[in-house]
Amino acid sequence: MQRKRKRLFIRSIILAVLVAAIGYTVYVTATGGSKKVVKEGDQAPNFVLTDLNGKKHQLSDYKGQGVLLNFWGTWCPPCKKEMPALNEAYKTFEDKGVQVISINIAQSDFEVRDFVSSYGLDFPMTIDQTKSVMRAYNVDQLPATFLIDSKGKIKRILTYGITEKEFKQYMESIQP
């Protein structure tokens, strides 16, 4: 009799854990689709990231200027290919009211510094260690480039490697 009660008790606990797990899965699935997707025309989500030189970059500080956000990783072949082109475009537009903020996705400071050094990059390079900015912008593939106008609105979202000519055209389109 005692044994049957013990078995019933253990089975009840296992059943309760299974029901809780299924309930949690249903809840996460149901609410996961309700997150806000950032799209062209939306106000760009604000963020603060620190670059490799220790300077803080808060998106809202650049109101009145165009901003090109470029999400990337050192392991991403199209990212590697577009970096020299982005660097040249940056040099052309840095004094014309268009800022570049490059956002590496959660790699080490050493990896990013080594990459920047080997490519001779001049634009601000930040690292999104917690992936909070990546999530705010719904970035799920790299490279991802967001063109933000002087009013802070997302004008264009690009999810492919960009050429120097294209970078210059896109930067002209957000130049104040």
GROMACS .gro file of N, CA and C in nm:
model
  528
    1MET      N    1   0.082  -0.119   0.000
    1MET     CA    2   0.000   0.000   0.000
    1MET      C    3   0.087   0.127   0.000
    2GLN      N    4   0.186   0.126   0.086
    2GLN     CA    5   0.277   0.240   0.096
    2GLN      C    6   0.351   0.260  -0.037
    3ARG      N    7   0.391   0.152  -0.099
    3ARG     CA    8   0.463   0.154  -0.225
    3ARG      C    9   0.377   0.216  -0.336
    4LYS      N   10   0.248   0.177  -0.341
    4LYS     CA   11   0.156   0.231  -0.442
    4LYS      C   12   0.140   0.381  -0.425
    5ARG      N   13   0.130   0.428  -0.303
    5ARG     CA   14   0.118   0.573  -0.279
    5ARG      C   15   0.242   0.647  -0.325
    6LYS      N   16   0.357   0.588  -0.295
    6LYS     CA   17   0.484   0.650  -0.336
    6LYS      C   18   0.491   0.661  -0.489
    7ARG      N   19   0.456   0.552  -0.558
    7ARG     CA   20   0.456   0.551  -0.705
    7ARG      C   21   0.358   0.654  -0.759
    8LEU      N   22   0.240   0.660  -0.703
    8LEU     CA   23   0.139   0.756  -0.745
    8LEU      C   24   0.190   0.900  -0.725
    9PHE      N   25   0.255   0.923  -0.613
    9PHE     CA   26   0.311   1.056  -0.584
    9PHE      C   27   0.418   1.093  -0.686
   10ILE      N   28   0.510   1.003  -0.715
   10ILE     CA   29   0.618   1.029  -0.813
   10ILE      C   30   0.560   1.050  -0.952
   11ARG      N   31   0.465   0.967  -0.990
   11ARG     CA   32   0.402   0.983  -1.122
   11ARG      C   33   0.329   1.116  -1.131
   12SER      N   34   0.265   1.157  -1.024
   12SER     CA   35   0.194   1.286  -1.023
   12SER      C   36   0.293   1.402  -1.040
   13ILE      N   37   0.407   1.393  -0.975
   13ILE     CA   38   0.509   1.498  -0.988
   13ILE      C   39   0.561   1.502  -1.132
   14ILE      N   40   0.591   1.387  -1.189
   14ILE     CA   41   0.639   1.381  -1.328
   14ILE      C   42   0.535   1.439  -1.422
   15LEU      N   43   0.410   1.403  -1.403
   15LEU     CA   44   0.302   1.455  -1.486
   15LEU      C   45   0.291   1.607  -1.472
   16ALA      N   46   0.301   1.657  -1.351
   16ALA     CA   47   0.293   1.802  -1.328
   16ALA      C   48   0.409   1.875  -1.397
   17VAL      N   49   0.529   1.818  -1.390
   17VAL     CA   50   0.646   1.878  -1.458
   17VAL      C   51   0.624   1.878  -1.609
   18LEU      N   52   0.575   1.770  -1.665
   18LEU     CA   53   0.548   1.764  -1.809
   18LEU      C   54   0.442   1.867  -1.850
   19VAL      N   55   0.336   1.877  -1.774
   19VAL     CA   56   0.230   1.975  -1.804
   19VAL      C   57   0.287   2.117  -1.799
   20ALA      N   58   0.370   2.146  -1.698
   20ALA     CA   59   0.433   2.277  -1.686
   20ALA      C   60   0.524   2.306  -1.806
   21ALA      N   61   0.603   2.207  -1.848
   21ALA     CA   62   0.694   2.225  -1.962
   21ALA      C   63   0.616   2.250  -2.090
   22ILE      N   64   0.509   2.175  -2.111
   22ILE     CA   65   0.426   2.195  -2.230
   22ILE      C   66   0.360   2.333  -2.226
   23GLY      N   67   0.310   2.371  -2.109
   23GLY     CA   68   0.249   2.504  -2.094
   23GLY      C   69   0.347   2.616  -2.122
   24TYR      N   70   0.469   2.602  -2.071
   24TYR     CA   71   0.574   2.702  -2.095
   24TYR      C   72   0.607   2.711  -2.244
   25THR      N   73   0.621   2.597  -2.309
   25THR     CA   74   0.651   2.594  -2.453
   25THR      C   75   0.542   2.662  -2.533
   26VAL      N   76   0.417   2.634  -2.501
   26VAL     CA   77   0.304   2.698  -2.570
   26VAL      C   78   0.307   2.849  -2.547
   27TYR      N   79   0.333   2.891  -2.423
   27TYR     CA   80   0.339   3.035  -2.391
   27TYR      C   81   0.450   3.104  -2.470
   28VAL      N   82   0.571   3.047  -2.470
   28VAL     CA   83   0.685   3.108  -2.540
   28VAL      C   84   0.657   3.115  -2.690
   29THR      N   85   0.602   3.010  -2.746
   29THR     CA   86   0.569   3.009  -2.888
   29THR      C   87   0.464   3.114  -2.921
   30ALA      N   88   0.363   3.124  -2.838
   30ALA     CA   89   0.253   3.219  -2.862
   30ALA      C   90   0.298   3.363  -2.848
   31THR      N   91   0.384   3.393  -2.752
   31THR     CA   92   0.425   3.533  -2.731
   31THR      C   93   0.550   3.568  -2.811
   32GLY      N   94   0.625   3.470  -2.860
   32GLY     CA   95   0.746   3.496  -2.936
   32GLY      C   96   0.719   3.569  -3.065
   33GLY      N   97   0.606   3.546  -3.127
   33GLY     CA   98   0.573   3.610  -3.252
   33GLY      C   99   0.523   3.752  -3.236
   34SER      N  100   0.505   3.796  -3.112
   34SER     CA  101   0.451   3.930  -3.090
   34SER      C  102   0.558   4.037  -3.074
   35LYS      N  103   0.687   4.000  -3.087
   35LYS     CA  104   0.790   4.102  -3.072
   35LYS      C  105   0.786   4.197  -3.192
   36LYS      N  106   0.822   4.321  -3.166
   36LYS     CA  107   0.814   4.425  -3.268
   36LYS      C  108   0.925   4.404  -3.371
   37VAL      N  109   0.887   4.400  -3.496
   37VAL     CA  110   0.984   4.388  -3.604
   37VAL      C  111   1.013   4.527  -3.657
   38VAL      N  112   1.141   4.562  -3.660
   38VAL     CA  113   1.183   4.692  -3.711
   38VAL      C  114   1.178   4.687  -3.863
   39LYS      N  115   1.118   4.790  -3.923
   39LYS     CA  116   1.109   4.794  -4.069
   39LYS      C  117   1.137   4.935  -4.120
   40GLU      N  118   1.154   4.945  -4.251
   40GLU     CA  119   1.180   5.074  -4.313
   40GLU      C  120   1.065   5.169  -4.281
   41GLY      N  121   1.100   5.294  -4.246
   41GLY     CA  122   1.000   5.394  -4.210
   41GLY      C  123   0.983   5.408  -4.059
   42ASP      N  124   1.027   5.308  -3.982
   42ASP     CA  125   1.017   5.313  -3.836
   42ASP      C  126   1.125   5.405  -3.779
   43GLN      N  127   1.099   5.452  -3.657
   43GLN     CA  128   1.201   5.523  -3.581
   43GLN      C  129   1.307   5.421  -3.542
   44ALA      N  130   1.433   5.454  -3.563
   44ALA     CA  131   1.541   5.361  -3.528
   44ALA      C  132   1.552   5.348  -3.377
   45PRO      N  133   1.560   5.225  -3.325
   45PRO     CA  134   1.577   5.207  -3.181
   45PRO      C  135   1.707   5.271  -3.133
   46ASN      N  136   1.699   5.343  -3.022
   46ASN     CA  137   1.817   5.407  -2.965
   46ASN      C  138   1.902   5.301  -2.895
   47PHE      N  139   2.030   5.326  -2.885
   47PHE     CA  140   2.122   5.237  -2.815
   47PHE      C  141   2.246   5.316  -2.776
   48VAL      N  142   2.325   5.257  -2.689
   48VAL     CA  143   2.456   5.312  -2.652
   48VAL      C  144   2.556   5.198  -2.658
   49LEU      N  145   2.660   5.215  -2.738
   49LEU     CA  146   2.770   5.119  -2.743
   49LEU      C  147   2.901   5.197  -2.736
   50THR      N  148   3.004   5.132  -2.686
   50THR     CA  149   3.136   5.196  -2.675
   50THR      C  150   3.226   5.139  -2.783
   51ASP      N  151   3.300   5.230  -2.851
   51ASP     CA  152   3.389   5.181  -2.957
   51ASP      C  153   3.522   5.134  -2.900
   52LEU      N  154   3.609   5.085  -2.987
   52LEU     CA  155   3.737   5.029  -2.944
   52LEU      C  156   3.828   5.133  -2.880
   53ASN      N  157   3.801   5.262  -2.904
   53ASN     CA  158   3.881   5.369  -2.845
   53ASN      C  159   3.821   5.421  -2.715
   54GLY      N  160   3.711   5.359  -2.670
   54GLY     CA  161   3.649   5.400  -2.545
   54GLY      C  162   3.544   5.510  -2.558
   55LYS      N  163   3.513   5.553  -2.680
   55LYS     CA  164   3.412   5.658  -2.701
   55LYS      C  165   3.273   5.595  -2.706
   56LYS      N  166   3.178   5.656  -2.633
   56LYS     CA  167   3.039   5.609  -2.634
   56LYS      C  168   2.966   5.664  -2.757
   57HIS      N  169   2.888   5.578  -2.820
   57HIS     CA  170   2.806   5.616  -2.936
   57HIS      C  171   2.661   5.588  -2.900
   58GLN      N  172   2.584   5.696  -2.885
   58GLN     CA  173   2.441   5.684  -2.859
   58GLN      C  174   2.372   5.734  -2.985
   59LEU      N  175   2.287   5.652  -3.043
   59LEU     CA  176   2.224   5.686  -3.170
   59LEU      C  177   2.155   5.822  -3.165
   60SER      N  178   2.086   5.850  -3.056
   60SER     CA  179   2.012   5.977  -3.046
   60SER      C  180   2.103   6.100  -3.051
   61ASP      N  181   2.231   6.083  -3.021
   61ASP     CA  182   2.327   6.194  -3.030
   61ASP      C  183   2.353   6.237  -3.175
   62TYR      N  184   2.316   6.153  -3.270
   62TYR     CA  185   2.342   6.182  -3.411
   62TYR      C  186   2.221   6.238  -3.484
   63LYS      N  187   2.117   6.278  -3.409
   63LYS     CA  188   1.999   6.337  -3.474
   63LYS      C  189   2.044   6.459  -3.554
   64GLY      N  190   1.991   6.475  -3.672
   64GLY     CA  191   2.033   6.584  -3.760
   64GLY      C  192   2.138   6.539  -3.860
   65GLN      N  193   2.189   6.417  -3.843
   65GLN     CA  194   2.287   6.360  -3.935
   65GLN      C  195   2.233   6.227  -3.988
   66GLY      N  196   2.286   6.184  -4.099
   66GLY     CA  197   2.256   6.049  -4.146
   66GLY      C  198   2.346   5.951  -4.073
   67VAL      N  199   2.296   5.830  -4.049
   67VAL     CA  200   2.377   5.728  -3.982
   67VAL      C  201   2.365   5.597  -4.059
   68LEU      N  202   2.479   5.536  -4.084
   68LEU     CA  203   2.483   5.403  -4.144
   68LEU      C  204   2.527   5.307  -4.034
   69LEU      N  205   2.438   5.217  -3.995
   69LEU     CA  206   2.471   5.112  -3.898
   69LEU      C  207   2.506   4.987  -3.977
   70ASN      N  208   2.619   4.927  -3.945
   70ASN     CA  209   2.662   4.807  -4.016
   70ASN      C  210   2.690   4.697  -3.914
   71PHE      N  211   2.605   4.592  -3.913
   71PHE     CA  212   2.624   4.477  -3.825
   71PHE      C  213   2.709   4.374  -3.899
   72TRP      N  214   2.808   4.317  -3.830
   72TRP     CA  215   2.901   4.228  -3.899
   72TRP      C  216   2.970   4.132  -3.801
   73GLY      N  217   3.043   4.037  -3.857
   73GLY     CA  218   3.126   3.943  -3.780
   73GLY      C  219   3.253   3.912  -3.857
   74THR      N  220   3.362   3.883  -3.786
   74THR     CA  221   3.491   3.856  -3.852
   74THR      C  222   3.487   3.727  -3.933
   75TRP      N  223   3.395   3.636  -3.900
   75TRP     CA  224   3.384   3.506  -3.964
   75TRP      C  225   3.295   3.510  -4.089
   76CYS      N  226   3.237   3.626  -4.119
   76CYS     CA  227   3.137   3.642  -4.227
   76CYS      C  228   3.206   3.686  -4.357
   77PRO      N  229   3.214   3.598  -4.459
   77PRO     CA  230   3.282   3.635  -4.584
   77PRO      C  231   3.229   3.763  -4.651
   78PRO      N  232   3.096   3.784  -4.666
   78PRO     CA  233   3.052   3.910  -4.728
   78PRO      C  234   3.088   4.033  -4.643
   79CYS      N  235   3.093   4.014  -4.510
   79CYS     CA  236   3.132   4.125  -4.422
   79CYS      C  237   3.276   4.165  -4.449
   80LYS      N  238   3.363   4.065  -4.460
   80LYS     CA  239   3.505   4.090  -4.488
   80LYS      C  240   3.520   4.163  -4.622
   81LYS      N  241   3.443   4.118  -4.719
   81LYS     CA  242   3.454   4.175  -4.854
   81LYS      C  243   3.410   4.321  -4.859
   82GLU      N  244   3.307   4.357  -4.782
   82GLU     CA  245   3.255   4.493  -4.790
   82GLU      C  246   3.329   4.594  -4.702
   83MET      N  247   3.411   4.549  -4.608
   83MET     CA  248   3.477   4.641  -4.514
   83MET      C  249   3.566   4.746  -4.584
   84PRO      N  250   3.652   4.708  -4.679
   84PRO     CA  251   3.732   4.812  -4.746
   84PRO      C  252   3.644   4.914  -4.819
   85ALA      N  253   3.535   4.868  -4.879
   85ALA     CA  254   3.443   4.959  -4.950
   85ALA      C  255   3.376   5.054  -4.851
   86LEU      N  256   3.335   5.003  -4.737
   86LEU     CA  257   3.273   5.086  -4.635
   86LEU      C  258   3.374   5.188  -4.582
   87ASN      N  259   3.498   5.147  -4.567
   87ASN     CA  260   3.602   5.239  -4.518
   87ASN      C  261   3.622   5.355  -4.615
   88GLU      N  262   3.623   5.326  -4.744
   88GLU     CA  263   3.640   5.432  -4.845
   88GLU      C  264   3.519   5.526  -4.844
   89ALA      N  265   3.401   5.471  -4.836
   89ALA     CA  266   3.280   5.553  -4.832
   89ALA      C  267   3.279   5.639  -4.705
   90TYR      N  268   3.322   5.582  -4.594
   90TYR     CA  269   3.331   5.657  -4.468
   90TYR      C  270   3.422   5.779  -4.485
   91LYS      N  271   3.538   5.759  -4.545
   91LYS     CA  272   3.633   5.870  -4.566
   91LYS      C  273   3.570   5.981  -4.649
   92THR      N  274   3.488   5.943  -4.748
   92THR     CA  275   3.423   6.041  -4.835
   92THR      C  276   3.315   6.120  -4.760
   93PHE      N  277   3.242   6.055  -4.671
   93PHE     CA  278   3.124   6.117  -4.609
   93PHE      C  279   3.141   6.160  -4.464
   94GLU      N  280   3.255   6.132  -4.401
   94GLU     CA  281   3.267   6.162  -4.258
   94GLU      C  282   3.252   6.311  -4.227
   95ASP      N  283   3.285   6.398  -4.320
   95ASP     CA  284   3.271   6.543  -4.299
   95ASP      C  285   3.148   6.600  -4.370
   96LYS      N  286   3.059   6.513  -4.417
   96LYS     CA  287   2.941   6.558  -4.491
   96LYS      C  288   2.810   6.525  -4.419
   97GLY      N  289   2.818   6.501  -4.289
   97GLY     CA  290   2.696   6.479  -4.212
   97GLY      C  291   2.642   6.337  -4.214
   98VAL      N  292   2.725   6.240  -4.254
   98VAL     CA  293   2.684   6.100  -4.250
   98VAL      C  294   2.784   6.023  -4.164
   99GLN      N  295   2.734   5.965  -4.057
   99GLN     CA  296   2.818   5.890  -3.964
   99GLN      C  297   2.808   5.740  -3.992
  100VAL      N  298   2.914   5.668  -3.962
  100VAL     CA  299   2.916   5.523  -3.973
  100VAL      C  300   2.940   5.467  -3.833
  101ILE      N  301   2.855   5.375  -3.792
  101ILE     CA  302   2.877   5.302  -3.668
  101ILE      C  303   2.874   5.154  -3.704
  102SER      N  304   2.986   5.090  -3.687
  102SER     CA  305   2.998   4.949  -3.718
  102SER      C  306   2.976   4.870  -3.589
  103ILE      N  307   2.893   4.767  -3.596
  103ILE     CA  308   2.856   4.690  -3.477
  103ILE      C  309   2.892   4.543  -3.497
  104ASN      N  310   2.997   4.501  -3.429
  104ASN     CA  311   3.036   4.361  -3.432
  104ASN      C  312   2.946   4.284  -3.336
  105ILE      N  313   2.911   4.163  -3.374
  105ILE     CA  314   2.820   4.082  -3.293
  105ILE      C  315   2.899   3.991  -3.198
  106ALA      N  316   2.916   4.038  -3.075
  106ALA     CA  317   2.961   3.959  -2.960
  106ALA      C  318   3.093   3.883  -2.977
  107GLN      N  319   3.188   3.939  -3.049
  107GLN     CA  320   3.319   3.875  -3.056
  107GLN      C  321   3.412   3.942  -2.956
  108SER      N  322   3.528   3.884  -2.935
  108SER     CA  323   3.621   3.939  -2.836
  108SER      C  324   3.685   4.068  -2.887
  109ASP      N  325   3.726   4.150  -2.793
  109ASP     CA  326   3.795   4.274  -2.824
  109ASP      C  327   3.919   4.245  -2.908
  110PHE      N  328   3.991   4.139  -2.873
  110PHE     CA  329   4.112   4.101  -2.945
  110PHE      C  330   4.081   4.068  -3.092
  111GLU      N  331   3.978   3.986  -3.115
  111GLU     CA  332   3.941   3.948  -3.252
  111GLU      C  333   3.907   4.071  -3.336
  112VAL      N  334   3.828   4.161  -3.278
  112VAL     CA  335   3.784   4.279  -3.352
  112VAL      C  336   3.901   4.372  -3.379
  113ARG      N  337   3.985   4.396  -3.278
  113ARG     CA  338   4.103   4.483  -3.297
  113ARG      C  339   4.195   4.427  -3.405
  114ASP      N  340   4.216   4.296  -3.403
  114ASP     CA  341   4.301   4.230  -3.502
  114ASP      C  342   4.242   4.249  -3.643
  115PHE      N  343   4.112   4.231  -3.655
  115PHE     CA  344   4.043   4.248  -3.783
  115PHE      C  345   4.056   4.393  -3.832
  116VAL      N  346   4.029   4.489  -3.744
  116VAL     CA  347   4.037   4.631  -3.778
  116VAL      C  348   4.178   4.667  -3.824
  117SER      N  349   4.276   4.616  -3.752
  117SER     CA  350   4.416   4.643  -3.786
  117SER      C  351   4.453   4.583  -3.920
  118SER      N  352   4.413   4.459  -3.945
  118SER     CA  353   4.451   4.393  -4.071
  118SER      C  354   4.384   4.456  -4.192
  119TYR      N  355   4.267   4.518  -4.174
  119TYR     CA  356   4.196   4.583  -4.284
  119TYR      C  357   4.221   4.734  -4.288
  120GLY      N  358   4.289   4.789  -4.188
  120GLY     CA  359   4.318   4.932  -4.184
  120GLY      C  360   4.192   5.017  -4.179
  121LEU      N  361   4.096   4.981  -4.095
  121LEU     CA  362   3.967   5.049  -4.090
  121LEU      C  363   3.972   5.173  -4.001
  122ASP      N  364   3.905   5.279  -4.044
  122ASP     CA  365   3.909   5.408  -3.975
  122ASP      C  366   3.780   5.444  -3.903
  123PHE      N  367   3.669   5.382  -3.936
  123PHE     CA  368   3.540   5.423  -3.880
  123PHE      C  369   3.519   5.363  -3.740
  124PRO      N  370   3.426   5.422  -3.662
  124PRO     CA  371   3.401   5.372  -3.526
  124PRO      C  372   3.356   5.226  -3.527
  125MET      N  373   3.422   5.148  -3.444
  125MET     CA  374   3.398   5.005  -3.437
  125MET      C  375   3.353   4.970  -3.296
  126THR      N  376   3.228   4.924  -3.284
  126THR     CA  377   3.175   4.885  -3.153
  126THR      C  378   3.151   4.735  -3.150
  127ILE      N  379   3.132   4.682  -3.027
  127ILE     CA  380   3.102   4.539  -3.011
  127ILE      C  381   2.975   4.528  -2.928
  128ASP      N  382   2.876   4.460  -2.981
  128ASP     CA  383   2.749   4.436  -2.912
  128ASP      C  384   2.762   4.305  -2.835
  129GLN      N  385   2.828   4.311  -2.718
  129GLN     CA  386   2.859   4.190  -2.641
  129GLN      C  387   2.733   4.115  -2.596
  130THR      N  388   2.628   4.185  -2.563
  130THR     CA  389   2.507   4.121  -2.512
  130THR      C  390   2.405   4.091  -2.623
  131LYS      N  391   2.434   4.135  -2.743
  131LYS     CA  392   2.346   4.119  -2.859
  131LYS      C  393   2.214   4.195  -2.842
  132SER      N  394   2.210   4.291  -2.752
  132SER     CA  395   2.087   4.367  -2.728
  132SER      C  396   2.052   4.457  -2.846
  133VAL      N  397   2.153   4.517  -2.909
  133VAL     CA  398   2.127   4.604  -3.024
  133VAL      C  399   2.087   4.517  -3.143
  134MET      N  400   2.154   4.405  -3.159
  134MET     CA  401   2.118   4.310  -3.265
  134MET      C  402   1.971   4.269  -3.252
  135ARG      N  403   1.928   4.238  -3.130
  135ARG     CA  404   1.788   4.199  -3.108
  135ARG      C  405   1.693   4.317  -3.132
  136ALA      N  406   1.732   4.436  -3.089
  136ALA     CA  407   1.646   4.554  -3.107
  136ALA      C  408   1.621   4.581  -3.254
  137TYR      N  409   1.720   4.551  -3.338
  137TYR     CA  410   1.708   4.573  -3.483
  137TYR      C  411   1.666   4.446  -3.557
  138ASN      N  412   1.637   4.339  -3.485
  138ASN     CA  413   1.594   4.212  -3.545
  138ASN      C  414   1.693   4.160  -3.650
  139VAL      N  415   1.821   4.172  -3.622
  139VAL     CA  416   1.924   4.124  -3.715
  139VAL      C  417   1.936   3.973  -3.699
  140ASP      N  418   1.915   3.902  -3.810
  140ASP     CA  419   1.929   3.757  -3.804
  140ASP      C  420   2.024   3.703  -3.910
  141GLN      N  421   2.078   3.791  -3.992
  141GLN     CA  422   2.182   3.748  -4.086
  141GLN      C  423   2.279   3.862  -4.105
  142LEU      N  424   2.403   3.826  -4.134
  142LEU     CA  425   2.509   3.925  -4.152
  142LEU      C  426   2.562   3.917  -4.294
  143PRO      N  427   2.608   4.028  -4.348
  143PRO     CA  428   2.601   4.162  -4.291
  143PRO      C  429   2.458   4.217  -4.298
  144ALA      N  430   2.432   4.313  -4.211
  144ALA     CA  431   2.305   4.386  -4.213
  144ALA      C  432   2.338   4.534  -4.199
  145THR      N  433   2.285   4.614  -4.289
  145THR     CA  434   2.312   4.757  -4.287
  145THR      C  435   2.180   4.832  -4.280
  146PHE      N  436   2.175   4.929  -4.188
  146PHE     CA  437   2.057   5.013  -4.169
  146PHE      C  438   2.095   5.156  -4.202
  147LEU      N  439   2.020   5.217  -4.293
  147LEU     CA  440   2.041   5.357  -4.329
  147LEU      C  441   1.938   5.439  -4.254
  148ILE      N  442   1.986   5.531  -4.172
  148ILE     CA  443   1.899   5.610  -4.086
  148ILE      C  444   1.913   5.757  -4.125
  149ASP      N  445   1.799   5.823  -4.151
  149ASP     CA  446   1.804   5.962  -4.195
  149ASP      C  447   1.825   6.058  -4.077
  150SER      N  448   1.831   6.186  -4.108
  150SER     CA  449   1.861   6.288  -4.007
  150SER      C  450   1.752   6.301  -3.900
  151LYS      N  451   1.634   6.246  -3.927
  151LYS     CA  452   1.524   6.251  -3.829
  151LYS      C  453   1.518   6.123  -3.745
  152GLY      N  454   1.611   6.031  -3.769
  152GLY     CA  455   1.615   5.907  -3.692
  152GLY      C  456   1.527   5.796  -3.747
  153LYS      N  457   1.478   5.812  -3.870
  153LYS     CA  458   1.392   5.710  -3.932
  153LYS      C  459   1.478   5.616  -4.017
  154ILE      N  460   1.440   5.488  -4.014
  154ILE     CA  461   1.510   5.389  -4.097
  154ILE      C  462   1.463   5.405  -4.241
  155LYS      N  463   1.556   5.443  -4.328
  155LYS     CA  464   1.523   5.462  -4.470
  155LYS      C  465   1.538   5.334  -4.550
  156ARG      N  466   1.635   5.252  -4.510
  156ARG     CA  467   1.664   5.132  -4.588
  156ARG      C  468   1.727   5.026  -4.499
  157ILE      N  469   1.695   4.900  -4.525
  157ILE     CA  470   1.757   4.787  -4.455
  157ILE      C  471   1.815   4.696  -4.563
  158LEU      N  472   1.945   4.671  -4.554
  158LEU     CA  473   2.015   4.591  -4.655
  158LEU      C  474   2.078   4.470  -4.586
  159THR      N  475   2.055   4.353  -4.642
  159THR     CA  476   2.108   4.231  -4.581
  159THR      C  477   2.194   4.152  -4.680
  160TYR      N  478   2.287   4.223  -4.741
  160TYR     CA  479   2.381   4.160  -4.833
  160TYR      C  480   2.509   4.243  -4.835
  161GLY      N  481   2.615   4.188  -4.891
  161GLY     CA  482   2.741   4.261  -4.903
  161GLY      C  483   2.725   4.376  -5.002
  162ILE      N  484   2.777   4.493  -4.966
  162ILE     CA  485   2.757   4.615  -5.045
  162ILE      C  486   2.890   4.658  -5.106
  163THR      N  487   2.885   4.709  -5.229
  163THR     CA  488   3.004   4.757  -5.297
  163THR      C  489   3.031   4.903  -5.258
  164GLU      N  490   3.150   4.951  -5.291
  164GLU     CA  491   3.185   5.091  -5.260
  164GLU      C  492   3.091   5.188  -5.330
  165LYS      N  493   3.061   5.161  -5.456
  165LYS     CA  494   2.970   5.248  -5.530
  165LYS      C  495   2.832   5.253  -5.463
  166GLU      N  496   2.782   5.135  -5.421
  166GLU     CA  497   2.652   5.129  -5.353
  166GLU      C  498   2.657   5.201  -5.218
  167PHE      N  499   2.765   5.181  -5.142
  167PHE     CA  500   2.777   5.252  -5.014
  167PHE      C  501   2.766   5.403  -5.036
  168LYS      N  502   2.836   5.453  -5.135
  168LYS     CA  503   2.834   5.597  -5.161
  168LYS      C  504   2.694   5.644  -5.200
  169GLN      N  505   2.625   5.567  -5.284
  169GLN     CA  506   2.488   5.604  -5.323
  169GLN      C  507   2.395   5.604  -5.202
  170TYR      N  508   2.407   5.500  -5.119
  170TYR     CA  509   2.321   5.491  -5.001
  170TYR      C  510   2.350   5.603  -4.901
  171MET      N  511   2.478   5.636  -4.886
  171MET     CA  512   2.516   5.742  -4.792
  171MET      C  513   2.468   5.878  -4.844
  172GLU      N  514   2.473   5.898  -4.974
  172GLU     CA  515   2.417   6.022  -5.032
  172GLU      C  516   2.269   6.031  -5.002
  173SER      N  517   2.199   5.918  -5.003
  173SER     CA  518   2.054   5.919  -4.983
  173SER      C  519   2.013   5.959  -4.840
  174ILE      N  520   2.105   5.949  -4.744
  174ILE     CA  521   2.074   5.988  -4.606
  174ILE      C  522   2.152   6.113  -4.562
  175GLN      N  523   2.224   6.172  -4.656
  175GLN     CA  524   2.300   6.293  -4.625
  175GLN      C  525   2.203   6.409  -4.601
  176PRO      N  526   2.219   6.481  -4.488
  176PRO     CA  527   2.125   6.592  -4.462
  176PRO      C  528   2.140   6.706  -4.561
   0.00000   0.00000   0.00000
